[in-house]
Short mmCIF file of C-alpha atoms in Angstrom, two decimals:
data_model
loop_
_atom_site.label_atom_id
_atom_site.label_comp_id
_atom_site.label_asym_id
_atom_site.label_seq_id
_atom_site.Cartn_x
_atom_site.Cartn_y
_atom_site.Cartn_z
CA MET E 1 -24.14 32.38 22.02
CA ALA E 2 -23.70 30.44 24.71
CA ASP E 3 -24.95 32.77 26.94
CA LEU E 4 -27.69 33.80 25.04
CA GLY E 5 -29.00 29.89 24.53
CA VAL E 6 -29.20 29.45 27.82
CA SER E 7 -31.37 32.70 28.82
CA ILE E 8 -34.15 31.60 26.28
CA GLY E 9 -34.17 28.04 27.85
CA LEU E 10 -34.39 29.26 30.86
CA VAL E 11 -37.01 31.88 29.28
CA ALA E 12 -38.40 28.85 27.89
CA CYS E 13 -38.64 27.10 31.17
CA ILE E 14 -40.33 29.82 33.01
CA VAL E 15 -43.41 30.19 30.16
CA LEU E 16 -43.79 26.41 30.19
CA PHE E 17 -44.24 26.19 34.17
CA CYS E 18 -46.30 29.33 34.10
CA GLU E 19 -48.23 27.77 31.37
CA ALA E 20 -48.73 24.52 33.94
CA MET E 21 -49.66 25.75 36.63
CA ARG E 22 -52.15 28.37 35.20
CA MET E 23 -53.93 25.56 32.80
CA ALA E 24 -54.19 23.33 36.38
CA ALA E 25 -55.64 26.90 37.90
CA LYS E 26 -58.63 26.64 35.96
CA ARG E 27 -59.01 22.97 35.83
CA HIS E 28 -58.88 22.32 39.32
CA CYS E 29 -59.75 25.97 41.22
CA SER E 30 -63.25 27.00 41.94
CA GLU E 31 -63.89 30.57 39.14
CA ASP E 32 -64.08 32.70 42.43
CA TYR E 33 -59.85 32.04 42.74
CA ARG E 34 -59.09 31.23 39.10
CA ILE E 35 -58.98 34.96 38.09
CA TYR E 36 -56.34 35.55 41.83
CA LEU E 37 -53.94 32.62 40.64
CA VAL E 38 -53.54 33.31 37.19
CA ASP E 39 -53.10 37.06 37.61
CA ALA E 40 -50.70 36.37 40.12
CA VAL E 41 -48.99 33.35 38.14
CA SER E 42 -49.05 35.45 35.27
CA THR E 43 -47.28 38.17 37.14
CA PHE E 44 -45.11 35.85 38.05
CA GLN E 45 -43.98 35.16 34.39
CA LEU E 46 -43.95 38.63 33.21
CA CYS E 47 -41.36 39.94 36.13
CA ALA E 48 -39.31 36.07 35.46
CA CYS E 49 -38.72 36.66 32.15
CA THR E 50 -37.95 40.09 32.45
CA HIS E 51 -35.31 40.02 34.93
CA GLU E 52 -33.70 37.09 33.07
CA LEU E 53 -33.68 39.62 29.59
CA LYS E 54 -32.30 42.94 31.43
CA LEU E 55 -29.87 40.45 32.43
CA LEU E 56 -28.83 39.18 29.06
CA ALA E 57 -29.25 43.13 27.53
CA GLU E 58 -27.42 44.92 30.16
CA MET E 59 -24.45 41.70 30.71
CA GLY E 60 -24.50 39.96 27.90
CA SER E 61 -23.22 41.69 24.89
CA VAL E 62 -25.85 40.64 23.14
CA GLU E 63 -26.12 42.87 19.82
CA SER E 64 -29.63 45.56 19.92
CA HIS E 65 -31.39 43.65 17.09
CA ILE E 66 -31.60 40.93 18.57
CA ALA E 67 -32.46 41.82 21.76
CA LEU E 68 -35.87 43.87 20.10
CA THR E 69 -36.26 40.83 18.41
CA MET E 70 -36.74 38.87 21.44
CA SER E 71 -38.69 41.85 23.25
CA TYR E 72 -41.09 41.39 20.51
CA THR E 73 -41.46 37.89 21.29
CA MET E 74 -42.24 37.64 24.15
CA THR E 75 -44.78 40.48 24.18
CA ILE E 76 -46.35 38.42 22.11
CA VAL E 77 -46.12 35.54 23.94
CA HIS E 78 -47.21 36.83 26.97
CA ILE E 79 -49.91 38.33 25.93
CA SER E 80 -51.02 35.01 23.97
CA THR E 81 -50.66 33.79 27.40
CA PHE E 82 -51.91 35.44 30.09
CA SER E 83 -54.96 34.27 29.76
CA GLY E 84 -56.43 38.20 30.39
CA ALA E 85 -54.88 38.56 33.12
CA SER E 86 -53.61 42.28 33.39
CA CYS E 87 -50.30 41.64 35.59
CA ASN E 88 -50.47 45.94 36.32
CA PRO E 89 -51.76 47.49 39.65
CA VAL E 90 -53.19 50.67 37.18
CA SER E 91 -54.72 48.31 35.16
CA VAL E 92 -56.85 46.72 38.02
CA LEU E 93 -57.34 50.43 40.11
CA GLU E 94 -59.01 51.58 36.31
CA SER E 95 -61.10 48.47 36.57
CA LEU E 96 -62.28 49.78 40.20
CA CYS E 97 -63.39 53.11 39.04
CA ARG E 98 -65.35 51.86 35.94
CA GLY E 99 -66.61 49.14 38.42
CA THR E 100 -66.40 46.10 37.46
CA THR E 101 -63.93 45.07 39.98
CA SER E 102 -64.58 45.31 43.85
CA ALA E 103 -62.85 47.14 46.08
CA ARG E 104 -62.03 43.72 48.07
CA GLY E 105 -61.04 42.35 44.71
CA ALA E 106 -58.78 44.45 43.73
CA ALA E 107 -56.97 44.29 47.17
CA VAL E 108 -56.58 40.77 46.58
CA LEU E 109 -55.38 41.45 43.08
CA ILE E 110 -52.90 44.31 43.59
CA SER E 111 -51.76 41.88 46.66
CA GLY E 112 -51.13 39.33 44.63
CA GLN E 113 -48.81 40.69 41.38
CA PHE E 114 -46.55 42.54 44.34
CA GLY E 115 -46.42 38.79 46.23
CA ALA E 116 -45.94 37.05 42.63
CA ALA E 117 -43.10 39.87 41.91
CA ILE E 118 -41.01 39.44 44.58
CA ILE E 119 -40.95 35.86 44.59
CA ALA E 120 -39.99 36.63 40.61
CA ARG E 121 -37.07 38.56 42.34
CA PHE E 122 -35.46 36.01 45.03
CA SER E 123 -36.38 33.09 42.16
CA ALA E 124 -34.24 34.78 39.66
CA ALA E 125 -30.86 35.22 42.36
CA ALA E 126 -31.65 31.73 42.86
CA VAL E 127 -31.25 30.38 39.45
CA TRP E 128 -28.64 32.41 38.45
CA SER E 129 -26.62 31.18 42.03
CA LEU E 130 -26.96 27.89 40.46
CA GLY E 131 -24.49 29.30 38.00
CA LEU E 132 -25.83 27.86 33.84
CA SER E 133 -23.62 30.36 32.55
CA ASP E 134 -21.03 32.30 32.50
CA LEU E 135 -23.04 34.98 32.28
CA HIS E 136 -24.82 34.10 35.62
CA SER E 137 -21.74 33.04 37.22
CA ARG E 138 -20.18 36.90 36.43
CA TYR E 139 -23.25 37.99 37.88
CA GLY E 140 -22.84 36.56 40.80
CA LYS E 141 -19.67 37.50 41.49
CA LEU E 142 -21.39 41.15 41.46
CA GLY E 143 -23.82 40.54 44.38
CA TYR E 144 -26.54 40.39 41.70
CA ARG E 145 -26.28 43.89 42.38
CA CYS E 146 -28.13 46.14 39.09
CA PHE E 147 -27.08 49.72 38.87
CA ASP E 148 -28.74 52.35 38.50
CA PRO E 149 -31.67 51.88 35.68
CA MET E 150 -31.65 55.46 34.79
CA GLY E 151 -30.01 57.57 32.12
CA GLY E 152 -31.94 60.84 32.27
CA THR E 153 -32.93 62.88 35.78
CA LEU E 154 -35.77 62.11 37.95
CA LEU E 155 -38.11 64.54 35.78
CA GLN E 156 -37.16 62.85 32.92
CA ALA E 157 -37.74 59.53 33.29
CA ALA E 158 -41.12 59.84 35.24
CA GLY E 159 -41.74 61.85 32.21
CA VAL E 160 -41.18 59.11 29.35
CA GLU E 161 -42.83 56.45 31.79
CA LEU E 162 -45.87 58.86 31.58
CA ALA E 163 -45.57 59.00 28.03
CA CYS E 164 -45.82 55.69 27.49
CA ALA E 165 -48.16 54.52 29.10
CA PHE E 166 -49.92 56.88 27.30
CA CYS E 167 -49.06 55.77 24.00
CA LEU E 168 -49.59 51.87 25.24
CA GLN E 169 -52.70 52.77 26.98
CA ALA E 170 -54.46 54.71 23.61
CA THR E 171 -53.17 51.80 21.34
CA VAL E 172 -55.34 49.07 23.37
CA MET E 173 -58.10 52.02 23.73
CA HIS E 174 -58.44 51.48 19.57
CA LEU E 175 -56.95 47.90 18.55
CA HIS E 176 -61.11 46.87 17.63
CA LYS E 177 -60.28 48.94 14.95
CA LEU E 178 -57.71 47.39 13.22
CA ASP E 179 -58.29 43.30 11.87
CA ALA E 180 -57.89 40.78 15.29
CA ARG E 181 -55.21 39.17 13.23
CA LEU E 182 -52.77 42.12 13.72
CA ARG E 183 -53.51 43.53 17.27
CA ILE E 184 -51.53 41.37 19.49
CA HIS E 185 -48.97 42.36 17.10
CA ALA E 186 -49.64 46.07 17.41
CA VAL E 187 -49.06 45.94 20.74
CA ALA E 188 -46.21 44.28 20.58
CA ALA E 189 -44.92 46.67 17.49
CA VAL E 190 -45.46 49.79 19.80
CA ILE E 191 -43.60 48.61 23.43
CA LEU E 192 -41.04 47.45 21.09
CA LEU E 193 -40.76 51.27 19.98
CA LEU E 194 -41.34 52.92 23.17
CA CYS E 195 -38.48 50.66 24.16
CA TYR E 196 -35.91 51.42 22.02
CA THR E 197 -37.05 55.25 21.97
CA GLY E 198 -36.89 55.83 25.09
CA GLY E 199 -35.37 53.10 27.11
CA HIS E 200 -32.05 54.88 27.82
CA ILE E 201 -33.84 57.51 30.10
CA SER E 202 -36.09 55.11 32.58
CA GLY E 203 -35.56 51.29 31.22
CA THR E 204 -39.22 52.12 29.50
CA VAL E 205 -41.16 49.31 32.00
CA PHE E 206 -44.50 51.45 32.20
CA ASN E 207 -46.17 48.93 34.76
CA ALA E 208 -45.47 49.41 38.68
CA VAL E 209 -44.99 45.76 39.46
CA LEU E 210 -42.74 44.83 36.83
CA ALA E 211 -40.52 48.49 38.27
CA PHE E 212 -40.91 47.26 42.36
CA SER E 213 -39.06 43.57 40.82
CA ILE E 214 -37.00 44.32 38.25
CA GLN E 215 -35.89 48.45 39.17
CA PHE E 216 -36.78 48.83 42.23
CA PRO E 217 -33.36 46.57 44.44
CA CYS E 218 -30.94 48.28 41.87
CA SER E 219 -28.59 51.26 43.29
CA GLY E 220 -28.78 54.44 42.79
CA HIS E 221 -31.45 56.19 44.07
CA THR E 222 -34.31 55.87 47.06
CA TYR E 223 -37.84 54.30 46.90
CA PRO E 224 -39.47 57.40 47.15
CA GLU E 225 -37.36 58.26 43.76
CA TYR E 226 -38.70 55.19 41.84
CA CYS E 227 -42.38 55.28 43.15
CA PHE E 228 -42.23 58.82 41.63
CA VAL E 229 -41.24 57.49 38.22
CA TYR E 230 -42.40 54.36 38.16
CA TRP E 231 -45.85 54.60 40.02
CA LEU E 232 -46.72 58.12 39.47
CA GLY E 233 -45.47 58.39 35.98
CA PRO E 234 -47.85 55.48 34.81
CA LEU E 235 -50.75 55.58 36.17
CA LEU E 236 -50.79 59.76 34.89
CA GLY E 237 -50.01 58.71 31.91
CA MET E 238 -52.80 56.04 32.05
CA THR E 239 -55.47 58.38 33.39
CA SER E 240 -54.51 61.50 31.53
CA CYS E 241 -54.69 59.16 28.62
CA ILE E 242 -58.75 58.01 29.69
CA MET E 243 -59.30 61.46 30.41
CA LEU E 244 -58.53 62.90 26.99
CA PHE E 245 -60.62 60.28 24.69
CA GLU E 246 -63.37 59.30 27.04
CA LYS E 247 -63.70 62.55 28.42
CA ILE E 248 -62.25 66.28 26.80
CA ILE E 249 -62.47 65.06 23.34
CA PRO E 250 -66.49 63.80 23.38
CA PHE E 251 -67.00 66.96 24.76
CA LEU E 252 -65.35 69.20 22.40
CA SER E 253 -66.71 67.40 19.94
CA GLY E 254 -70.52 66.89 21.62
CA LYS E 255 -70.58 63.03 21.90
CA SER E 256 -71.74 61.09 25.27
CA THR E 257 -69.90 58.73 27.03
CA ILE E 258 -72.35 57.62 29.29
CA GLY E 259 -72.24 53.72 29.47
CA LYS E 260 -69.82 53.74 27.65
CA THR E 261 -66.22 51.45 28.11
CA THR E 262 -63.58 50.68 26.01
CA GLY E 263 -60.21 48.65 26.28
CA THR E 264 -57.83 47.99 28.83
CA LEU E 265 -54.51 47.12 29.95
CA SER E 266 -55.70 44.05 30.68
CA LEU E 267 -54.88 42.38 27.11
CA SER E 268 -57.82 39.69 26.89
CA LYS E 269 -57.97 37.02 23.52
CA LYS E 270 -61.26 38.43 23.19
CA THR E 271 -59.86 41.94 22.75
CA LEU E 272 -57.13 40.36 20.48
#
């Protein structure tokens, strides 16, 4: 329980620090730069918190119901504090294809996301080196190395990531049908169900930049193999979902989608 308390406290500090950074960016930065700073800070929050929770789940001997409760809670916290940041390169590419983001803006956003992911990776190791808990000390004896995150074959893992991205995208695209008070909980519940169902196969990350931070440093597979699972899988999942609901189904039903826009994985407060 001591390890759990330290990890919860550390995650809380990360969220408070990032929220302070977002508030400072909104107050002191021009609107042209604010979106990039908020997205980078939010991506750092997502990756840094997930590093700690991943360590706690894998080496902290935490009971499954506690781990799932923390995952559900952190999803709500992230969505509530991200201020509309996507924290996902695939979502940025979707915005680029829809014409709501320029090529230059998309490049800056994605670069900021990967930069934040790298900073989160090294920041997590720096904090663990302080030995704030027995869990951190034990992990330090392993050289802060992580091992093969996949419990299945590459095709199985890629299939899980594809299916998870498809399900999450479909949920977000239909959020408007739910009462506003239930939307954030619906997203959190779907993510929790996906993690519980496919976590043992791929880790159920379905976010390219998050996977780059927490999965790519692990041994067991090459970078191209990780790219295939954690980059191509979610990209195909989101793309197939959009094609199905915005092109194929309307075509079969004879409905037009000209000028129609739907939700993306950028969960803003207006969406929720």
